[in-house]
Amino acid sequence: MAAEDLSSLTRKRGREEEEEEGVVDGDGEAAEKRPRAGEEGSEGASLLGLAGYEDEEEDEAAAGRARANGRHDEDEDEDEEEEVVVEEVDDDDDEDDVRRGPERRPRQVELRRDCPYLDTVNRQVLDFDFEKFCSISLSNLNVYACLVCGKYYQGRGLKSHAYTHSLEAGHHVFINLQTEKAYCLPDGYEINDPSLEDIRHVLNPRFTTEQVQTLDRNKQWSRALDGSNYLPGMVGLNNIKETDFVNVTIQSLMRITPLRNFFLIPENYRNSKSPLVHRFGELTRKIWHARNFKGQVSPHEFLQAVMKASDKRFQIGVQSDPVEFMSWLLNTMHSKLKSRRRNRSIIHDCFQGELEVVKEFHKKHIVEKKEDSDEQNGDASSDIVTETSRVPFLMLGLDLPPPPLFKDAMEKNIIPQVPLFNILKKFDGETVTEVVRPSIARMRYRVIRLPKYLILHMRRFTKNNFFVEKNPTLVNFPVKNLELKDYIPLPKPKDNEKLRSKYDLIANIVHDGKPGEGCYRVFVQRKSEEAWYEMQDLHVTETLPQMVALSEAYMQIYEQHE
């Protein structure tokens, strides 16, 4: 009897020592040895609880399931845990874990290839275009999408919203929107099944370098889940509310081949901390993805990033000018992408040109006026000061001739037409442009460096203190082979270089309706077929090249010949 008491006391002390070292869990079953103080783990886990976010509720859930299943055989438990540990070593090296310091050790989750609930996955309701927030807690940490109903829920621990949803609704298959790992709840095991790969590709589209290089040669249509056909890169964008000015800008930028190729590979801008840059990259990949579940894309996440980055200068529900938005977007993304060593980015590589600006103004505007010295002011008025400077530009603004004030014999307004070459003379270095702000001056502009992609902006809208007026003048422009050297003087190219002054139109933004109201649409070219498409939000229709030139052009993008 004494021997039995002694042996039980020995086992009790041994168990207490093991519990202190973390070898035994709450049920007395063998568990993974947890790190002691000073090793990776305990203190760091409490300080960096959000890093691995899979909260302690999952440990409780695992322990609860072990108790419910009545697994009391220590040998079987040890065998199962040995299998799981081997599985984790394949993914994460233990030595690397120690070197990483105070991060939490990855949770050991059972990995299964067979899940009886995979047939409940409903791809028709899945939509990953919206912000990744839990539909209940509105948190963006550790969010899972239910693959049965499409809703977003936070966490998968015992008291989490996803766990509760799986019990209440009987939905069992979830995917982590960040790690793209699929899980079965409430059982808690990870699902490793190749049938879910198409969902991962829609959640986060991927492109290889070879795929990116062949995009402009692809003529194949794609089929959405609803049976509709769509062209990758030619998908419609959802107008959330008065966001057509964003849609036409995005559709235009998607035709810029170097810019598109840059954003299709996330490694190119992985060092950028700007959400705007990453959301633009995600939108680009979704537009050009050939395996989408639907034939349109919603730019909701990108618009949220725009609202935050612009301090609500551009926001959902408020109509804005695509020229202002284009200028803001290009300058903002350049500032987020440029390196410290060189003030260059993919934005400047595509769009930046250079002007020589000659400014003439009277000296009296820079001399302080003296009330008691009228003679000095009179002498200064005859002096003209000339300043010459070199100014970089991302787009050129063209002035339209004023519309006629009178109607014709049929009592209809005469809509004038003007060739593009006439209004391009503003940049020939000789034509004088009068400006009144910030001071009265005479300006002359001359292009001294042409960009690879030339953005032209027709100044159709004039604002005063009372209303906004729209100039209806039509601009006649060539769709192909715009030769600039015939109309504006260009600098001679350097040795062994060819003067590249010929351009082709690739995007034409049009405004329809009254000033301050109306809507925007865009004509874009598909390079693989050299066909033109008219795009207005979700509507994408093929059109003739002749129709492109019969519209009130507002902003155009030309591509330089190689």
mmCIF file of C-alpha atoms in Angstrom, residues 175-408:
data_model
loop_
_atom_site.group_PDB
_atom_site.id
_atom_site.type_symbol
_atom_site.label_atom_id
_atom_site.label_comp_id
_atom_site.label_asym_id
_atom_site.label_seq_id
_atom_site.Cartn_x
_atom_site.Cartn_y
_atom_site.Cartn_z
ATOM 1 C CA ILE A 175 -11.242 30.391 -46.960
ATOM 2 C CA ASN A 176 -8.854 32.837 -45.318
ATOM 3 C CA LEU A 177 -8.814 35.954 -47.501
ATOM 4 C CA GLN A 178 -5.191 36.695 -46.627
ATOM 5 C CA THR A 179 -3.440 33.305 -46.618
ATOM 6 C CA GLU A 180 -5.851 31.676 -49.119
ATOM 7 C CA LYS A 181 -6.006 28.528 -46.944
ATOM 8 C CA ALA A 182 -9.343 26.685 -46.823
ATOM 9 C CA TYR A 183 -10.766 25.212 -43.623
ATOM 10 C CA CYS A 184 -13.719 23.100 -42.572
ATOM 11 C CA LEU A 185 -15.619 24.424 -39.560
ATOM 12 C CA PRO A 186 -16.492 23.554 -36.865
ATOM 13 C CA ASP A 187 -14.117 20.565 -37.253
ATOM 14 C CA GLY A 188 -11.198 22.950 -37.763
ATOM 15 C CA TYR A 189 -9.057 20.960 -40.189
ATOM 16 C CA GLU A 190 -7.432 22.474 -43.260
ATOM 17 C CA ILE A 191 -8.681 21.367 -46.672
ATOM 18 C CA ASN A 192 -6.092 20.486 -49.288
ATOM 19 C CA ASP A 193 -8.081 19.889 -52.445
ATOM 20 C CA PRO A 194 -7.164 21.020 -55.995
ATOM 21 C CA SER A 195 -10.805 21.789 -56.785
ATOM 22 C CA LEU A 196 -10.473 25.039 -54.796
ATOM 23 C CA GLU A 197 -7.630 26.409 -56.949
ATOM 24 C CA ASP A 198 -10.012 28.327 -59.233
ATOM 25 C CA ILE A 199 -11.382 30.173 -56.190
ATOM 26 C CA ARG A 200 -7.863 31.099 -55.093
ATOM 27 C CA HIS A 201 -7.113 32.439 -58.577
ATOM 28 C CA VAL A 202 -10.206 34.651 -58.475
ATOM 29 C CA LEU A 203 -9.381 35.847 -54.951
ATOM 30 C CA ASN A 204 -5.821 36.741 -55.956
ATOM 31 C CA PRO A 205 -5.173 36.539 -59.733
ATOM 32 C CA ARG A 206 -1.626 35.577 -60.671
ATOM 33 C CA PHE A 207 0.356 36.145 -63.838
ATOM 34 C CA THR A 208 3.663 34.729 -64.938
ATOM 35 C CA THR A 209 6.120 36.805 -66.944
ATOM 36 C CA GLU A 210 5.382 34.702 -70.022
ATOM 37 C CA GLN A 211 1.631 35.277 -69.671
ATOM 38 C CA VAL A 212 2.144 39.024 -69.340
ATOM 39 C CA GLN A 213 4.241 39.175 -72.503
ATOM 40 C CA THR A 214 1.574 37.379 -74.571
ATOM 41 C CA LEU A 215 -1.491 39.318 -73.379
ATOM 42 C CA ASP A 216 -1.611 41.586 -76.430
ATOM 43 C CA ARG A 217 -1.574 38.575 -78.742
ATOM 44 C CA ASN A 218 -4.396 36.727 -77.024
ATOM 45 C CA LYS A 219 -7.624 36.683 -79.059
ATOM 46 C CA GLN A 220 -9.417 34.053 -76.993
ATOM 47 C CA TRP A 221 -12.670 34.862 -75.207
ATOM 48 C CA SER A 222 -13.354 33.720 -71.645
ATOM 49 C CA ARG A 223 -16.603 32.330 -70.273
ATOM 50 C CA ALA A 224 -18.061 33.402 -66.944
ATOM 51 C CA LEU A 225 -20.059 31.122 -64.629
ATOM 52 C CA ASP A 226 -23.354 32.575 -65.833
ATOM 53 C CA GLY A 227 -22.525 31.535 -69.408
ATOM 54 C CA SER A 228 -21.661 35.017 -70.673
ATOM 55 C CA ASN A 229 -18.495 35.601 -72.687
ATOM 56 C CA TYR A 230 -16.002 38.362 -72.002
ATOM 57 C CA LEU A 231 -12.620 39.506 -73.267
ATOM 58 C CA PRO A 232 -9.843 39.697 -70.652
ATOM 59 C CA GLY A 233 -8.886 43.344 -70.363
ATOM 60 C CA MET A 234 -12.197 44.448 -71.874
ATOM 61 C CA VAL A 235 -14.470 43.782 -68.899
ATOM 62 C CA GLY A 236 -16.986 46.353 -67.694
ATOM 63 C CA LEU A 237 -16.532 48.250 -64.432
ATOM 64 C CA ASN A 238 -19.418 48.657 -62.036
ATOM 65 C CA ASN A 239 -20.590 52.244 -61.516
ATOM 66 C CA ILE A 240 -21.104 52.226 -57.765
ATOM 67 C CA LYS A 241 -22.589 55.739 -57.709
ATOM 68 C CA GLU A 242 -21.399 58.622 -59.891
ATOM 69 C CA THR A 243 -18.040 56.898 -60.367
ATOM 70 C CA ASP A 244 -17.980 56.856 -64.173
ATOM 71 C CA PHE A 245 -15.118 59.401 -64.091
ATOM 72 C CA VAL A 246 -13.002 56.749 -62.323
ATOM 73 C CA ASN A 247 -14.082 53.958 -64.668
ATOM 74 C CA VAL A 248 -13.094 55.758 -67.877
ATOM 75 C CA THR A 249 -9.731 56.716 -66.364
ATOM 76 C CA ILE A 250 -8.997 53.129 -65.321
ATOM 77 C CA GLN A 251 -10.058 51.725 -68.689
ATOM 78 C CA SER A 252 -7.755 54.213 -70.439
ATOM 79 C CA LEU A 253 -4.762 53.358 -68.259
ATOM 80 C CA MET A 254 -5.299 49.646 -68.890
ATOM 81 C CA ARG A 255 -4.208 50.275 -72.519
ATOM 82 C CA ILE A 256 -0.761 51.506 -71.430
ATOM 83 C CA THR A 257 1.256 48.327 -71.995
ATOM 84 C CA PRO A 258 4.317 49.061 -69.763
ATOM 85 C CA LEU A 259 2.101 50.361 -66.951
ATOM 86 C CA ARG A 260 -0.200 47.339 -67.167
ATOM 87 C CA ASN A 261 2.703 44.869 -67.258
ATOM 88 C CA PHE A 262 4.305 46.568 -64.245
ATOM 89 C CA PHE A 263 1.193 46.210 -62.079
ATOM 90 C CA LEU A 264 0.389 42.662 -63.188
ATOM 91 C CA ILE A 265 3.487 41.436 -61.281
ATOM 92 C CA PRO A 266 3.094 42.376 -57.562
ATOM 93 C CA GLU A 267 6.827 41.858 -56.926
ATOM 94 C CA ASN A 268 7.483 45.078 -58.854
ATOM 95 C CA TYR A 269 5.897 47.214 -56.124
ATOM 96 C CA ARG A 270 6.089 44.980 -53.065
ATOM 97 C CA ASN A 271 8.230 47.588 -51.259
ATOM 98 C CA SER A 272 5.556 50.266 -51.571
ATOM 99 C CA LYS A 273 3.519 50.846 -48.421
ATOM 100 C CA SER A 274 0.745 52.743 -50.212
ATOM 101 C CA PRO A 275 -2.668 50.997 -50.178
ATOM 102 C CA LEU A 276 -3.543 52.990 -53.319
ATOM 103 C CA VAL A 277 -0.712 51.354 -55.278
ATOM 104 C CA HIS A 278 -1.636 47.844 -54.142
ATOM 105 C CA ARG A 279 -5.355 48.338 -54.788
ATOM 106 C CA PHE A 280 -4.568 49.618 -58.298
ATOM 107 C CA GLY A 281 -2.446 46.536 -58.879
ATOM 108 C CA GLU A 282 -5.232 44.221 -57.674
ATOM 109 C CA LEU A 283 -7.740 45.959 -59.946
ATOM 110 C CA THR A 284 -5.371 45.627 -62.913
ATOM 111 C CA ARG A 285 -4.949 41.890 -62.321
ATOM 112 C CA LYS A 286 -8.696 41.352 -61.999
ATOM 113 C CA ILE A 287 -9.445 43.234 -65.225
ATOM 114 C CA TRP A 288 -6.937 41.156 -67.217
ATOM 115 C CA HIS A 289 -7.665 37.822 -65.503
ATOM 116 C CA ALA A 290 -8.992 35.140 -67.850
ATOM 117 C CA ARG A 291 -10.617 32.942 -65.169
ATOM 118 C CA ASN A 292 -13.061 35.327 -63.483
ATOM 119 C CA PHE A 293 -16.401 34.027 -62.219
ATOM 120 C CA LYS A 294 -18.226 36.979 -63.781
ATOM 121 C CA GLY A 295 -17.745 39.224 -66.778
ATOM 122 C CA GLN A 296 -17.357 42.486 -64.857
ATOM 123 C CA VAL A 297 -15.288 43.902 -62.012
ATOM 124 C CA SER A 298 -16.288 46.209 -59.166
ATOM 125 C CA PRO A 299 -13.582 48.795 -58.279
ATOM 126 C CA HIS A 300 -14.895 49.107 -54.717
ATOM 127 C CA GLU A 301 -11.612 48.495 -52.868
ATOM 128 C CA PHE A 302 -9.743 50.831 -55.213
ATOM 129 C CA LEU A 303 -12.331 53.583 -54.656
ATOM 130 C CA GLN A 304 -11.997 53.249 -50.898
ATOM 131 C CA ALA A 305 -8.225 53.678 -51.241
ATOM 132 C CA VAL A 306 -8.784 56.721 -53.493
ATOM 133 C CA MET A 307 -11.106 58.350 -50.957
ATOM 134 C CA LYS A 308 -8.583 57.897 -48.171
ATOM 135 C CA ALA A 309 -5.514 58.948 -50.165
ATOM 136 C CA SER A 310 -7.232 62.065 -51.578
ATOM 137 C CA ASP A 311 -8.819 63.141 -48.271
ATOM 138 C CA LYS A 312 -12.243 62.675 -49.913
ATOM 139 C CA ARG A 313 -11.443 64.995 -52.796
ATOM 140 C CA PHE A 314 -12.713 62.145 -54.970
ATOM 141 C CA GLN A 315 -15.451 60.057 -53.445
ATOM 142 C CA ILE A 316 -18.345 57.756 -54.225
ATOM 143 C CA GLY A 317 -21.562 59.619 -55.019
ATOM 144 C CA VAL A 318 -19.929 62.875 -56.146
ATOM 145 C CA GLN A 319 -19.273 63.426 -59.859
ATOM 146 C CA SER A 320 -15.754 64.649 -60.630
ATOM 147 C CA ASP A 321 -13.613 65.501 -63.612
ATOM 148 C CA PRO A 322 -11.594 62.603 -65.137
ATOM 149 C CA VAL A 323 -8.826 65.033 -66.121
ATOM 150 C CA GLU A 324 -8.394 66.158 -62.520
ATOM 151 C CA PHE A 325 -8.583 62.555 -61.342
ATOM 152 C CA MET A 326 -6.047 61.373 -63.922
ATOM 153 C CA SER A 327 -3.621 64.140 -62.935
ATOM 154 C CA TRP A 328 -4.005 63.413 -59.211
ATOM 155 C CA LEU A 329 -3.723 59.632 -59.661
ATOM 156 C CA LEU A 330 -0.567 59.754 -61.781
ATOM 157 C CA ASN A 331 1.200 62.230 -59.510
ATOM 158 C CA THR A 332 0.210 60.362 -56.345
ATOM 159 C CA MET A 333 1.278 56.961 -57.622
ATOM 160 C CA HIS A 334 4.574 58.434 -58.846
ATOM 161 C CA SER A 335 5.300 59.833 -55.395
ATOM 162 C CA LYS A 336 4.558 56.415 -53.851
ATOM 163 C CA LEU A 337 6.629 54.433 -56.360
ATOM 164 C CA LYS A 338 9.705 56.598 -56.921
ATOM 165 C CA SER A 339 12.967 55.523 -55.356
ATOM 166 C CA ARG A 340 15.114 57.675 -53.127
ATOM 167 C CA ARG A 341 18.120 57.509 -55.399
ATOM 168 C CA ARG A 342 16.386 58.543 -58.602
ATOM 169 C CA ASN A 343 13.243 60.592 -58.988
ATOM 170 C CA ARG A 344 11.818 58.208 -61.569
ATOM 171 C CA SER A 345 8.962 55.698 -61.630
ATOM 172 C CA ILE A 346 6.951 53.713 -64.151
ATOM 173 C CA ILE A 347 4.587 56.725 -64.298
ATOM 174 C CA HIS A 348 7.286 59.126 -65.471
ATOM 175 C CA ASP A 349 8.779 56.515 -67.802
ATOM 176 C CA CYS A 350 5.438 56.326 -69.629
ATOM 177 C CA PHE A 351 3.999 59.834 -69.524
ATOM 178 C CA GLN A 352 6.586 62.463 -68.695
ATOM 179 C CA GLY A 353 7.660 64.917 -71.390
ATOM 180 C CA GLU A 354 9.291 68.323 -71.177
ATOM 181 C CA LEU A 355 8.366 71.834 -72.288
ATOM 182 C CA GLU A 356 10.361 74.994 -72.793
ATOM 183 C CA VAL A 357 8.303 77.858 -71.397
ATOM 184 C CA VAL A 358 9.039 81.498 -72.257
ATOM 185 C CA LYS A 359 7.209 83.955 -70.015
ATOM 186 C CA GLU A 360 6.999 87.669 -70.761
ATOM 187 C CA PHE A 361 5.564 90.076 -68.219
ATOM 188 C CA HIS A 362 5.855 93.742 -67.267
ATOM 189 C CA LYS A 363 8.298 94.624 -64.574
ATOM 190 C CA LYS A 364 5.681 96.636 -62.689
ATOM 191 C CA HIS A 365 4.109 93.381 -61.524
ATOM 192 C CA ILE A 366 7.196 92.490 -59.528
ATOM 193 C CA VAL A 367 8.138 95.942 -58.244
ATOM 194 C CA GLU A 368 6.386 97.036 -55.085
ATOM 195 C CA LYS A 369 4.069 99.950 -55.741
ATOM 196 C CA LYS A 370 4.804 103.134 -53.924
ATOM 197 C CA GLU A 371 1.942 105.565 -53.353
ATOM 198 C CA ASP A 372 4.175 108.641 -53.515
ATOM 199 C CA SER A 373 6.213 107.567 -56.580
ATOM 200 C CA ASP A 374 4.012 107.613 -59.672
ATOM 201 C CA GLU A 375 6.942 108.353 -61.995
ATOM 202 C CA GLN A 376 8.773 105.174 -61.012
ATOM 203 C CA ASN A 377 5.703 103.058 -61.731
ATOM 204 C CA GLY A 378 5.302 104.730 -65.114
ATOM 205 C CA ASP A 379 8.882 103.956 -66.097
ATOM 206 C CA ALA A 380 8.638 100.363 -64.928
ATOM 207 C CA SER A 381 5.580 99.693 -67.112
ATOM 208 C CA SER A 382 7.700 99.946 -70.250
ATOM 209 C CA ASP A 383 10.156 97.276 -69.097
ATOM 210 C CA ILE A 384 9.372 93.707 -70.164
ATOM 211 C CA VAL A 385 10.994 90.821 -68.372
ATOM 212 C CA THR A 386 11.484 87.493 -70.135
ATOM 213 C CA GLU A 387 11.967 84.239 -68.245
ATOM 214 C CA THR A 388 12.790 80.902 -69.871
ATOM 215 C CA SER A 389 12.372 77.629 -68.019
ATOM 216 C CA ARG A 390 12.133 73.904 -68.645
ATOM 217 C CA VAL A 391 8.984 72.339 -67.216
ATOM 218 C CA PRO A 392 8.133 68.603 -67.122
ATOM 219 C CA PHE A 393 4.560 67.598 -67.953
ATOM 220 C CA LEU A 394 2.347 64.510 -67.767
ATOM 221 C CA MET A 395 -0.443 65.866 -69.986
ATOM 222 C CA LEU A 396 -0.942 68.791 -72.359
ATOM 223 C CA GLY A 397 -3.980 71.074 -72.177
ATOM 224 C CA LEU A 398 -5.357 72.280 -75.519
ATOM 225 C CA ASP A 399 -7.536 75.409 -75.830
ATOM 226 C CA LEU A 400 -10.657 75.183 -77.992
ATOM 227 C CA PRO A 401 -11.850 78.186 -80.049
ATOM 228 C CA PRO A 402 -14.919 79.877 -78.538
ATOM 229 C CA PRO A 403 -18.285 78.653 -79.864
ATOM 230 C CA PRO A 404 -20.384 81.024 -82.048
ATOM 231 C CA LEU A 405 -22.803 83.357 -80.281
ATOM 232 C CA PHE A 406 -25.531 83.296 -82.964
ATOM 233 C CA LYS A 407 -27.788 80.635 -84.443
ATOM 234 C CA ASP A 408 -28.104 79.809 -88.115
#
